[in-house]
Short mmCIF file of C-alpha atoms in Angstrom, two decimals:
data_model
loop_
_atom_site.label_atom_id
_atom_site.label_comp_id
_atom_site.label_asym_id
_atom_site.label_seq_id
_atom_site.Cartn_x
_atom_site.Cartn_y
_atom_site.Cartn_z
CA MET A 1 6.16 27.39 17.05
CA PRO A 2 3.09 25.22 17.62
CA ASP A 3 3.31 22.35 20.08
CA LEU A 4 3.42 19.09 18.12
CA LYS A 5 3.68 16.79 21.13
CA ILE A 6 0.98 14.21 21.65
CA ASN A 7 0.31 11.64 24.32
CA ILE A 8 -1.11 8.35 23.24
CA ALA A 9 -1.95 5.75 25.86
CA GLY A 10 0.49 7.38 28.28
CA VAL A 11 3.38 7.49 25.80
CA GLU A 12 4.57 10.94 24.75
CA TRP A 13 5.60 11.40 21.12
CA ASN A 14 7.51 14.47 19.87
CA ASN A 15 5.01 14.79 17.03
CA PRO A 16 2.00 12.81 15.75
CA VAL A 17 3.70 11.07 12.80
CA THR A 18 4.77 7.44 12.71
CA THR A 19 5.44 4.84 10.03
CA ALA A 20 2.90 2.30 8.82
CA SER A 21 4.15 -1.17 9.69
CA GLY A 22 5.59 -3.04 6.73
CA THR A 23 6.50 0.03 4.72
CA PHE A 24 9.55 1.05 6.72
CA GLY A 25 11.41 -2.19 7.42
CA PHE A 26 13.26 -1.76 10.72
CA GLY A 27 14.23 1.82 10.04
CA GLU A 28 17.60 1.04 8.52
CA GLU A 29 16.82 1.95 4.90
CA TYR A 30 14.98 5.24 5.28
CA GLY A 31 17.40 6.14 8.07
CA GLN A 32 19.86 6.82 5.25
CA TYR A 33 17.51 9.45 3.83
CA PHE A 34 16.51 11.36 6.96
CA ASP A 35 17.07 11.46 10.73
CA LEU A 36 14.51 9.14 12.33
CA SER A 37 14.41 11.47 15.36
CA ALA A 38 12.18 13.65 13.16
CA LEU A 39 9.37 11.13 13.70
CA GLY A 40 7.08 10.80 16.68
CA ALA A 41 7.46 7.04 16.53
CA VAL A 42 8.81 4.32 14.27
CA CYS A 43 6.54 1.33 13.84
CA VAL A 44 8.61 -1.58 12.57
CA LYS A 45 7.68 -4.39 10.24
CA ALA A 46 5.45 -7.11 11.70
CA LEU A 47 7.33 -9.48 13.99
CA SER A 48 6.47 -13.04 14.90
CA ALA A 49 7.86 -15.33 17.58
CA VAL A 50 9.59 -17.38 14.87
CA PRO A 51 10.86 -16.14 11.48
CA ARG A 52 8.44 -16.17 8.54
CA LEU A 53 9.31 -16.55 4.86
CA GLY A 54 6.26 -14.73 3.49
CA ASN A 55 4.65 -15.36 0.11
CA PRO A 56 6.30 -15.97 -3.27
CA SER A 57 6.90 -13.09 -5.75
CA PRO A 58 5.42 -11.16 -7.44
CA ARG A 59 4.27 -9.53 -4.22
CA ILE A 60 3.41 -6.07 -5.50
CA ALA A 61 1.12 -4.70 -8.18
CA GLU A 62 0.46 -1.09 -9.09
CA THR A 63 -3.14 0.10 -9.12
CA PRO A 64 -4.75 3.51 -9.72
CA MET A 65 -3.15 5.75 -7.06
CA GLY A 66 -2.02 2.83 -4.98
CA ILE A 67 -0.53 -0.61 -4.74
CA LEU A 68 -1.51 -4.14 -3.85
CA ASN A 69 0.98 -6.10 -1.77
CA SER A 70 1.05 -9.73 -0.75
CA VAL A 71 4.29 -9.88 1.22
CA GLY A 72 2.68 -12.14 3.81
CA LEU A 73 4.47 -10.95 6.95
CA GLN A 74 7.99 -12.03 6.02
CA ASN A 75 10.18 -11.22 9.01
CA PRO A 76 13.29 -12.50 10.78
CA GLY A 77 11.53 -13.03 14.14
CA VAL A 78 11.53 -11.16 17.46
CA GLU A 79 14.93 -12.45 18.62
CA TYR A 80 16.69 -11.32 15.46
CA PHE A 81 15.01 -7.92 15.73
CA LYS A 82 16.19 -7.48 19.32
CA GLU A 83 19.73 -8.53 18.52
CA ASN A 84 20.21 -6.72 15.23
CA TYR A 85 17.96 -3.68 14.91
CA LEU A 86 16.80 -2.50 18.32
CA ALA A 87 20.02 -0.91 19.57
CA LYS A 88 20.36 1.19 16.44
CA LEU A 89 16.71 2.32 16.64
CA ARG A 90 17.26 3.31 20.28
CA THR A 91 19.92 5.81 19.24
CA TYR A 92 17.14 8.01 17.80
CA ASP A 93 14.93 10.33 19.82
CA THR A 94 11.74 8.58 18.77
CA LYS A 95 9.37 6.02 20.21
CA ILE A 96 9.46 2.44 18.93
CA ILE A 97 6.36 0.44 18.16
CA ALA A 98 6.61 -3.29 17.47
CA ASN A 99 3.88 -4.71 15.26
CA LEU A 100 3.04 -8.31 16.27
CA CYS A 101 1.76 -11.07 14.02
CA GLY A 102 1.12 -14.77 14.35
CA SER A 103 -1.01 -17.70 13.28
CA SER A 104 -2.58 -18.44 16.66
CA ILE A 105 -3.31 -16.58 19.89
CA ASP A 106 -0.38 -18.40 21.47
CA ASP A 107 1.93 -17.07 18.73
CA TYR A 108 0.93 -13.48 19.47
CA VAL A 109 1.24 -13.99 23.23
CA LYS A 110 4.67 -15.52 22.78
CA ALA A 111 5.86 -12.67 20.54
CA ALA A 112 4.58 -10.10 23.08
CA GLU A 113 6.34 -11.94 25.91
CA MET A 114 9.59 -12.09 23.96
CA LEU A 115 9.44 -8.34 23.34
CA GLY A 116 8.71 -7.55 26.99
CA ASP A 117 9.37 -3.88 27.65
CA CYS A 118 12.11 -3.43 25.07
CA VAL A 119 9.82 -1.32 22.86
CA ASP A 120 7.57 1.62 23.79
CA MET A 121 4.33 0.28 22.36
CA LEU A 122 2.97 -2.92 20.85
CA GLU A 123 0.67 -3.00 17.85
CA LEU A 124 -1.45 -6.11 17.49
CA ASN A 125 -1.74 -6.93 13.80
CA ILE A 126 -5.01 -8.79 13.49
CA SER A 127 -5.73 -7.33 10.10
CA CYS A 128 -3.18 -8.62 7.58
CA PRO A 129 -5.11 -9.92 4.55
CA ASN A 130 -2.18 -11.88 3.12
CA VAL A 131 -1.89 -14.93 5.33
CA LYS A 132 -4.00 -18.06 5.27
CA VAL A 133 -4.02 -18.63 9.01
CA GLY A 134 -4.38 -15.93 11.66
CA GLY A 135 -3.90 -12.35 10.50
CA MET A 136 -7.14 -10.81 9.36
CA ALA A 137 -9.16 -13.79 10.59
CA PHE A 138 -8.81 -12.49 14.17
CA GLY A 139 -9.70 -8.95 13.27
CA THR A 140 -12.88 -9.55 11.32
CA ASP A 141 -14.82 -11.18 14.15
CA PRO A 142 -15.63 -9.24 17.35
CA ARG A 143 -15.40 -12.26 19.64
CA SER A 144 -11.97 -13.34 18.45
CA THR A 145 -10.82 -9.69 18.47
CA GLU A 146 -11.73 -9.40 22.14
CA GLU A 147 -10.28 -12.79 22.98
CA ILE A 148 -6.88 -12.14 21.39
CA THR A 149 -6.71 -8.58 22.76
CA THR A 150 -7.39 -9.86 26.29
CA ALA A 151 -4.78 -12.60 25.95
CA VAL A 152 -2.03 -10.30 24.65
CA LYS A 153 -2.91 -7.47 27.06
CA LYS A 154 -2.42 -9.89 29.95
CA VAL A 155 1.27 -10.34 29.06
CA ALA A 156 1.99 -6.98 27.38
CA LYS A 157 4.59 -4.85 29.16
CA ALA A 158 3.97 -1.82 26.93
CA PRO A 159 0.73 -0.09 25.92
CA LEU A 160 -1.20 -2.17 23.41
CA ILE A 161 -2.49 -0.77 20.12
CA VAL A 162 -4.90 -2.98 18.15
CA LYS A 163 -4.72 -2.50 14.37
CA LEU A 164 -8.10 -2.79 12.70
CA SER A 165 -9.04 -4.25 9.33
CA PRO A 166 -11.25 -2.32 6.93
CA ASN A 167 -12.49 -5.60 5.48
CA VAL A 168 -15.52 -5.74 7.78
CA THR A 169 -19.15 -4.69 7.63
CA ASP A 170 -19.01 -2.66 10.84
CA VAL A 171 -15.61 -1.42 11.97
CA CYS A 172 -17.12 0.06 15.17
CA GLU A 173 -18.19 -3.35 16.35
CA ILE A 174 -14.58 -4.59 16.09
CA ALA A 175 -13.25 -1.39 17.69
CA LYS A 176 -15.55 -1.86 20.67
CA ALA A 177 -14.47 -5.49 20.99
CA ALA A 178 -10.81 -4.41 21.11
CA GLU A 179 -11.70 -1.78 23.72
CA ALA A 180 -13.52 -4.41 25.78
CA GLY A 181 -10.46 -6.66 25.52
CA GLY A 182 -8.31 -3.98 27.13
CA ALA A 183 -6.67 -2.24 24.15
CA ASP A 184 -4.94 1.03 25.06
CA ALA A 185 -5.24 2.51 21.57
CA LEU A 186 -6.44 1.58 18.10
CA SER A 187 -4.79 2.02 14.72
CA LEU A 188 -6.69 1.97 11.45
CA ILE A 189 -6.87 1.07 8.69
CA ASN A 190 -4.86 -1.90 7.49
CA THR A 191 -5.05 -2.65 3.76
CA LEU A 192 -8.20 -3.45 1.81
CA LEU A 193 -8.29 -6.89 0.22
CA GLY A 194 -7.96 -6.52 -3.55
CA MET A 195 -6.95 -8.22 -6.79
CA LYS A 196 -5.48 -7.30 -10.17
CA ILE A 197 -5.57 -9.49 -13.28
CA ASP A 198 -3.32 -9.18 -16.32
CA ILE A 199 -5.83 -9.30 -19.19
CA HIS A 200 -3.21 -10.62 -21.62
CA THR A 201 -1.99 -13.57 -19.56
CA ARG A 202 -5.35 -13.86 -17.75
CA LYS A 203 -3.46 -14.39 -14.53
CA PRO A 204 -3.40 -12.30 -11.37
CA ILE A 205 -0.31 -10.08 -11.09
CA LEU A 206 0.23 -11.29 -7.52
CA LYS A 207 1.38 -14.87 -7.04
CA ASN A 208 -0.87 -14.93 -3.97
CA ASN A 209 -3.81 -13.98 -6.26
CA THR A 210 -5.03 -11.34 -3.82
CA GLY A 211 -3.28 -8.66 -1.81
CA GLY A 212 -3.78 -5.63 0.39
CA LEU A 213 -4.57 -2.29 -1.24
CA SER A 214 -2.82 0.80 0.12
CA GLY A 215 -1.95 4.30 -1.03
CA PRO A 216 -4.02 7.41 -1.80
CA ALA A 217 -6.73 5.25 -3.38
CA ILE A 218 -7.90 4.08 0.06
CA LYS A 219 -7.74 7.41 1.90
CA PRO A 220 -11.47 8.26 1.85
CA VAL A 221 -12.31 4.82 3.24
CA ALA A 222 -9.75 5.29 6.01
CA VAL A 223 -10.97 8.80 6.93
CA ARG A 224 -14.54 7.53 7.11
CA MET A 225 -13.56 4.64 9.39
CA VAL A 226 -11.47 6.86 11.69
CA SER A 227 -14.42 9.22 12.03
CA GLN A 228 -16.83 6.39 12.80
CA VAL A 229 -14.54 4.74 15.34
CA TYR A 230 -13.72 8.10 16.99
CA HIS A 231 -17.39 8.48 17.83
CA ALA A 232 -17.80 4.86 18.91
CA VAL A 233 -14.97 4.32 21.44
CA LYS A 234 -13.00 6.30 24.00
CA LEU A 235 -9.57 5.06 22.94
CA PRO A 236 -7.00 7.26 21.20
CA LEU A 237 -6.61 6.48 17.49
CA ILE A 238 -3.68 6.29 15.10
CA GLY A 239 -5.05 7.00 11.63
CA MET A 240 -3.52 5.66 8.44
CA GLY A 241 -4.43 4.76 4.88
CA GLY A 242 -3.17 6.81 1.96
CA ILE A 243 -1.55 9.67 3.87
CA SER A 244 1.06 11.41 1.69
CA ASN A 245 1.50 14.85 3.24
CA GLY A 246 0.56 17.23 6.05
CA GLU A 247 -2.84 18.06 4.60
CA ASP A 248 -3.82 14.40 4.50
CA ALA A 249 -2.61 14.01 8.09
CA ILE A 250 -4.67 17.00 9.25
CA GLU A 251 -7.75 15.47 7.62
CA PHE A 252 -7.26 12.27 9.65
CA MET A 253 -6.72 14.24 12.85
CA LEU A 254 -9.86 16.29 12.30
CA ALA A 255 -11.68 12.98 11.79
CA GLY A 256 -10.46 11.86 15.22
CA ALA A 257 -6.92 10.52 14.99
CA THR A 258 -4.50 11.58 17.72
CA ALA A 259 -1.59 10.36 15.59
CA VAL A 260 -1.08 9.34 11.98
CA ALA A 261 1.04 6.86 10.06
CA VAL A 262 2.53 7.38 6.61
CA GLY A 263 3.40 4.29 4.57
CA THR A 264 3.04 3.64 0.86
CA ALA A 265 3.66 7.32 -0.02
CA GLY A 266 7.25 6.81 1.06
CA PHE A 267 7.86 4.46 -1.87
CA VAL A 268 7.25 7.40 -4.19
CA ASN A 269 8.78 10.11 -1.99
CA PRO A 270 11.29 8.78 0.55
CA TYR A 271 10.88 12.01 2.53
CA ALA A 272 7.07 11.66 2.79
CA TRP A 273 7.29 11.07 6.56
CA VAL A 274 9.26 14.22 7.37
CA ASP A 275 7.31 16.21 4.78
CA THR A 276 4.15 15.21 6.66
CA VAL A 277 5.54 16.49 9.97
CA CYS A 278 6.47 19.80 8.30
CA GLY A 279 3.08 20.02 6.61
CA ILE A 280 1.24 19.56 9.90
CA GLU A 281 3.32 22.28 11.50
CA LYS A 282 2.69 24.63 8.55
CA TYR A 283 -1.08 24.12 8.83
CA LEU A 284 -1.01 24.87 12.53
CA VAL A 285 1.04 28.04 12.03
CA GLU A 286 -1.18 29.24 9.18
CA ASN A 287 -4.32 28.63 11.22
CA LYS A 288 -2.83 30.00 14.44
CA ILE A 289 -3.39 26.77 16.33
CA GLU A 290 -1.07 26.40 19.32
CA LYS A 291 -1.31 22.70 20.00
CA VAL A 292 -1.74 19.90 17.49
CA THR A 293 -4.00 18.09 19.95
CA ASP A 294 -6.49 20.94 19.59
CA ILE A 295 -7.60 19.70 16.18
CA VAL A 296 -8.23 16.06 17.07
CA GLY A 297 -11.82 15.13 16.29
CA GLN A 298 -12.74 18.71 15.38
CA ALA A 299 -14.35 17.87 12.03
CA GLU A 300 -17.82 19.40 12.09
CA LEU A 301 -20.03 16.58 10.89
CA TYR A 302 -23.46 17.32 9.47
CA MET B 1 17.02 14.08 -6.77
CA ASP B 2 16.09 16.11 -9.81
CA CYS B 3 18.22 15.54 -12.89
CA ILE B 4 18.05 17.29 -16.25
CA LEU B 5 17.40 15.17 -19.31
CA THR B 6 20.18 16.24 -21.66
CA GLU B 7 19.80 13.78 -24.51
CA LYS B 8 16.98 11.62 -25.77
CA ASN B 9 17.00 9.15 -28.65
CA LYS B 10 14.54 6.59 -29.91
CA LEU B 11 16.57 3.48 -30.69
CA ALA B 12 13.76 1.27 -31.97
CA ASP B 13 10.02 0.88 -31.63
CA ASN B 14 9.28 1.57 -27.95
CA ILE B 15 12.95 1.69 -26.95
CA TYR B 16 14.23 5.01 -25.62
CA ASP B 17 17.76 6.07 -24.77
CA PHE B 18 18.05 8.84 -22.13
CA LYS B 19 21.09 10.71 -20.85
CA ILE B 20 20.67 12.67 -17.63
CA LYS B 21 23.09 15.05 -15.98
CA SER B 22 24.12 14.42 -12.40
CA THR B 23 27.65 14.45 -11.09
CA SER B 24 26.67 12.72 -7.85
CA LEU B 25 24.91 9.89 -9.71
CA ALA B 26 27.77 9.55 -12.18
CA GLU B 27 30.42 9.52 -9.47
CA ASN B 28 28.68 6.80 -7.49
CA ALA B 29 27.11 4.63 -10.18
CA LYS B 30 28.47 1.14 -10.74
CA ALA B 31 27.75 -1.30 -13.54
CA GLY B 32 24.68 -3.35 -12.65
CA GLN B 33 23.09 -0.77 -10.33
CA PHE B 34 19.76 0.83 -11.14
CA LEU B 35 17.88 4.11 -10.91
CA HIS B 36 14.41 4.34 -9.37
CA ILE B 37 12.62 6.83 -11.56
CA LEU B 38 9.42 8.78 -10.99
CA CYS B 39 7.84 8.64 -14.42
CA GLY B 40 4.82 10.92 -14.05
CA GLY B 41 1.55 10.25 -15.81
CA ASN B 42 -0.84 7.75 -14.31
CA GLY B 43 1.80 5.44 -12.87
CA TYR B 44 1.95 5.70 -9.07
CA LEU B 45 5.20 3.97 -8.20
CA ARG B 46 8.72 4.66 -9.40
CA ARG B 47 10.19 2.40 -12.09
CA PRO B 48 13.51 0.61 -11.58
CA ILE B 49 15.67 1.05 -14.69
CA SER B 50 19.21 -0.25 -14.99
CA ILE B 51 22.15 2.04 -15.60
CA CYS B 52 23.49 1.52 -19.11
CA GLU B 53 26.50 3.76 -19.05
CA VAL B 54 28.28 6.38 -16.97
CA ILE B 55 29.70 9.12 -19.17
CA ASP B 56 32.53 11.58 -18.39
CA GLY B 57 31.85 11.42 -14.63
CA GLU B 58 28.92 13.72 -15.21
CA TYR B 59 26.15 11.90 -17.05
CA VAL B 60 24.23 8.67 -16.60
CA ARG B 61 22.62 6.93 -19.51
CA PHE B 62 19.71 4.52 -19.30
CA ILE B 63 17.69 2.75 -21.97
CA PHE B 64 14.17 1.49 -21.40
CA GLN B 65 11.32 -0.17 -23.18
CA VAL B 66 7.87 1.37 -23.06
CA LYS B 67 5.70 -1.26 -21.38
CA GLY B 68 2.95 0.43 -19.40
CA GLU B 69 1.67 3.73 -18.09
CA GLY B 70 4.85 4.73 -16.26
CA THR B 71 7.29 4.13 -19.08
CA THR B 72 4.85 5.70 -21.57
CA ALA B 73 4.89 8.89 -19.50
CA LEU B 74 8.67 8.76 -19.13
CA ALA B 75 9.10 8.39 -22.89
CA ASN B 76 7.21 11.67 -23.30
CA ALA B 77 9.82 13.63 -21.34
CA ASN B 78 11.72 16.18 -23.41
CA VAL B 79 15.33 17.30 -23.38
CA GLY B 80 15.60 20.01 -20.71
CA ASP B 81 12.93 18.47 -18.48
CA THR B 82 13.79 17.42 -14.93
CA ILE B 83 13.46 13.78 -13.97
CA ASP B 84 13.12 12.72 -10.33
CA VAL B 85 15.62 9.92 -9.73
CA LEU B 86 16.59 7.88 -6.67
CA GLY B 87 19.90 6.16 -6.93
CA PRO B 88 22.19 4.66 -7.79
CA LEU B 89 20.57 1.71 -5.99
CA GLY B 90 21.40 -1.95 -5.41
CA ASN B 91 24.63 -3.89 -5.67
CA GLY B 92 26.29 -3.90 -9.05
CA PHE B 93 28.52 -6.51 -10.68
CA SER B 94 31.83 -7.19 -9.00
CA PHE B 95 35.05 -7.16 -10.96
CA GLU B 96 37.67 -9.18 -9.11
CA GLU B 97 40.64 -10.04 -11.25
CA CYS B 98 39.90 -12.43 -14.10
CA ASP B 99 41.24 -12.91 -17.61
CA ASN B 100 38.61 -14.53 -19.77
CA VAL B 101 35.08 -13.34 -19.44
CA ILE B 102 31.79 -13.96 -21.19
CA VAL B 103 29.22 -11.17 -21.11
CA ILE B 104 25.89 -12.60 -22.19
CA GLY B 105 22.63 -10.72 -22.49
CA GLY B 106 19.24 -11.15 -24.07
CA GLY B 107 16.77 -8.59 -25.42
CA ILE B 108 16.36 -5.51 -23.27
CA GLY B 109 18.56 -7.18 -20.63
CA ILE B 110 21.67 -6.19 -22.58
CA PHE B 111 21.61 -2.54 -21.47
CA PRO B 112 23.40 -2.84 -18.10
CA LEU B 113 26.03 -5.00 -19.78
CA LEU B 114 27.39 -2.10 -21.84
CA GLU B 115 29.04 -0.55 -18.77
CA VAL B 116 30.33 -4.02 -17.83
CA THR B 117 31.89 -4.45 -21.26
CA LYS B 118 33.34 -0.96 -21.17
CA ARG B 119 35.09 -1.87 -17.97
CA LEU B 120 36.36 -5.29 -19.16
CA GLY B 121 37.44 -4.19 -22.63
CA LYS B 122 39.22 -6.85 -24.67
CA LYS B 123 38.92 -9.49 -21.95
CA ALA B 124 35.25 -9.77 -22.82
CA ILE B 125 33.57 -12.10 -25.24
CA VAL B 126 30.17 -10.46 -25.72
CA LEU B 127 27.14 -12.56 -26.65
CA LEU B 128 23.91 -10.77 -27.45
CA GLY B 129 20.67 -12.61 -28.12
CA PHE B 130 17.55 -11.21 -29.78
CA ARG B 131 14.34 -12.53 -31.21
CA SER B 132 14.94 -11.25 -34.72
CA ALA B 133 17.18 -8.92 -36.77
CA GLU B 134 14.86 -5.96 -36.24
CA ASN B 135 15.34 -6.24 -32.46
CA VAL B 136 19.14 -6.09 -32.62
CA ILE B 137 20.39 -2.92 -30.95
CA LEU B 138 23.55 -1.48 -29.46
CA GLU B 139 25.80 -4.06 -31.18
CA ASP B 140 28.06 -1.33 -32.56
CA GLU B 141 28.45 0.24 -29.14
CA PHE B 142 29.56 -3.01 -27.54
CA ALA B 143 31.96 -3.43 -30.48
CA LYS B 144 33.79 -0.28 -29.42
CA TYR B 145 35.22 -2.13 -26.45
CA THR B 146 35.89 -5.63 -27.72
CA ASP B 147 36.25 -7.27 -31.09
CA ARG B 148 34.91 -10.59 -29.88
CA ILE B 149 31.21 -9.96 -30.22
CA PHE B 150 28.58 -12.45 -31.39
CA VAL B 151 24.89 -12.02 -32.06
CA ALA B 152 22.24 -14.74 -32.15
CA THR B 153 18.64 -14.38 -33.26
CA GLU B 154 15.96 -16.97 -32.67
CA ASP B 155 14.87 -16.85 -36.32
CA GLY B 156 18.39 -16.62 -37.73
CA SER B 157 17.74 -13.29 -39.43
CA CYS B 158 20.96 -11.91 -37.94
CA GLY B 159 24.04 -13.82 -36.76
CA TYR B 160 23.80 -17.31 -35.29
CA LYS B 161 20.41 -18.97 -35.61
CA GLY B 162 19.09 -20.11 -32.26
CA TYR B 163 19.42 -19.18 -28.63
CA ILE B 164 22.37 -17.16 -27.45
CA THR B 165 22.93 -19.79 -24.77
CA ASP B 166 23.60 -22.41 -27.49
CA LEU B 167 26.29 -20.12 -28.82
CA MET B 168 27.69 -19.79 -25.31
CA ARG B 169 27.92 -23.59 -25.00
CA ASN B 170 29.89 -23.74 -28.26
CA ILE B 171 32.27 -21.03 -27.15
CA LEU B 172 32.85 -22.72 -23.81
CA GLU B 173 33.99 -25.87 -25.61
CA THR B 174 36.94 -24.10 -27.18
CA ASN B 175 37.61 -21.23 -24.77
CA LYS B 176 38.72 -21.17 -21.19
CA VAL B 177 36.40 -18.80 -19.34
CA ASP B 178 36.70 -17.85 -15.68
CA ARG B 179 33.71 -15.57 -15.28
CA ILE B 180 30.29 -14.90 -16.81
CA TYR B 181 28.17 -11.77 -16.45
CA SER B 182 24.54 -12.12 -17.52
CA CYS B 183 21.31 -10.16 -17.77
CA GLY B 184 18.23 -11.03 -19.75
CA PRO B 185 14.97 -12.97 -19.61
CA MET B 186 14.70 -15.45 -16.73
CA PRO B 187 14.74 -18.58 -18.96
CA MET B 188 17.94 -17.35 -20.61
CA MET B 189 19.67 -16.65 -17.30
CA LYS B 190 18.50 -19.98 -15.95
CA ALA B 191 20.09 -21.72 -18.96
CA VAL B 192 23.30 -19.68 -18.55
CA SER B 193 23.33 -20.56 -14.89
CA SER B 194 22.90 -24.30 -15.40
CA VAL B 195 25.82 -24.47 -17.85
CA ALA B 196 27.98 -22.25 -15.65
CA VAL B 197 27.30 -24.14 -12.45
CA ASP B 198 28.11 -27.45 -14.26
CA LYS B 199 31.42 -26.07 -15.42
CA GLN B 200 32.06 -24.32 -12.11
CA ILE B 201 32.41 -20.91 -13.72
CA ASP B 202 31.88 -17.96 -11.40
CA THR B 203 28.71 -16.35 -12.77
CA GLN B 204 26.88 -13.17 -11.83
CA VAL B 205 23.28 -12.65 -12.93
CA SER B 206 21.16 -9.52 -12.67
CA LEU B 207 17.60 -10.34 -11.61
CA GLU B 208 14.39 -8.43 -12.06
CA GLU B 209 11.20 -8.39 -9.96
CA ARG B 210 8.23 -6.10 -9.45
CA MET B 211 9.50 -3.50 -7.02
CA GLY B 212 8.11 -1.06 -4.45
CA CYS B 213 10.41 1.24 -2.49
CA GLY B 214 13.62 0.25 -4.30
CA ILE B 215 15.75 0.55 -1.16
CA GLY B 216 14.92 -2.62 0.77
CA ALA B 217 12.25 -1.41 3.18
CA CYS B 218 9.04 -2.86 1.74
CA VAL B 219 10.40 -6.35 1.00
CA THR B 220 8.13 -6.90 -2.00
CA CYS B 221 10.72 -7.66 -4.71
CA THR B 222 12.05 -10.87 -3.25
CA CYS B 223 13.75 -13.76 -5.05
CA ASN B 224 14.76 -17.16 -3.74
CA ILE B 225 18.41 -17.34 -2.80
CA ASN B 226 20.03 -20.23 -0.94
CA GLY B 227 16.87 -21.36 0.82
CA GLY B 228 15.81 -17.87 1.87
CA ARG B 229 14.20 -14.80 0.36
CA LYS B 230 16.42 -11.88 -0.63
CA ARG B 231 15.43 -8.44 -1.84
CA VAL B 232 16.26 -7.86 -5.50
CA CYS B 233 16.55 -4.09 -4.92
CA LYS B 234 18.83 -4.09 -1.90
CA ASP B 235 20.57 -7.49 -1.74
CA GLY B 236 20.75 -7.63 -5.56
CA PRO B 237 19.92 -7.07 -8.32
CA VAL B 238 23.18 -8.90 -9.03
CA PHE B 239 23.45 -12.35 -7.45
CA SER B 240 25.82 -15.25 -7.82
CA ALA B 241 24.14 -17.72 -10.21
CA SER B 242 25.02 -20.67 -7.97
CA GLU B 243 22.84 -19.25 -5.18
CA VAL B 244 19.71 -18.53 -7.22
CA GLU B 245 16.87 -21.04 -6.92
CA TRP B 246 15.38 -20.65 -10.38
CA ASP B 247 12.40 -22.94 -9.89
CA ALA B 248 11.49 -22.14 -6.30
#
């Protein structure tokens, strides 16, 4: 049996697979399909200091091998999460990552303070393309990336992951800014800003007009960015963007990801997360690799 | 779960009637719940399709309209093929004791109401609205369970001429009704709801929205309920009409 354990920013996971924030709710729903202890970590839906209503429907549109979503960070707030979901999540043998969102630096700081050390890791969501204020605005400028990372790191009581946006000219520049701000790890990529128009009604499918593209369609972009960032910073990476199975996950790890997140694929196959863990293990067995960490960053670039 | 397609019929242009075999689906399915079906072809996501009928504790029947890539691929499935189904999902209609019931549906929204009518039997007054005579389907099947069945078409080519909701208003003037079950286009359900709320009749509506996971995790298929946003897939698709904010 190969060793699937990884260590990311000092936190040990049983295996390298987690959930992409926003695709897995707070674990309750998919917990009816499989045992969440099968995952290295569960990353919950974005949380803000105060509840958010999100955007009006329709909030989802199907695209070639993917989807656009414009949920807009709807969530019941940190307090509600702590009171209603945390205890249940803690019954599983898995790490818990809280994804943080907000409209201002103060919002993020407040959410991080409210969470304290009740989760194992924090993920700073400065890459959501679906909100008018905050969100991606912080993650597309290196100065504001560093500023918000520094501010949240100062109050964070758990290792801080910064989640990067692909909607930038140079993702390495943003990655370095997050590293300079004190990030303990990086996750990438968030969704790509996109749009779909119904040619019969001449209106966008999404009520928000635009949304974030996810699913297999974005995988090559995500692999490229993971590879670039791996060679640009020293921080461990959590790779995501279109991962549906073990083979996809291995590709991200070879590109430089220490861990991976599965998201949209779960809407098609509710077992995609556990299938990915099994697929990684199968690849390691077939290739006689003893430790999953041995493949991280081992892609042989030309 | 994989289910075998055991019967396939084309009911009208672009309308297909499928029967799949699954004891576990059939034992758990309730009127108003839906199946989340992997259609194949170029569609990426599953398609939510309402349960039309549960048969002999062993089969589930669903009827769908071909609209896009997913349903086109699904319509190409043949008897004997396996279909990947999640379900039954969502909350169905509830059936607390009541004596006089209107079941009102429009267009392709009538399908989940067949199982409702089956359950209510002669207590039900069934109102089915269509655009035109050539769109009228399933009338004879509803008639197996109740003899009070009325059809309206917008052009008057079959039954009452006008909207089915006009017919409902007329019926409410002469009949005491304590519950309404409804599924159909949003404007129809909104009209049903406004009459029902005025007359304080307990009304359940089945809503539709573009859906992702189908089980409540992705929070994309929301509707506006009582000042908040609820998930059609998990909190619905059946809601109390008095709680729905139709214009929000």
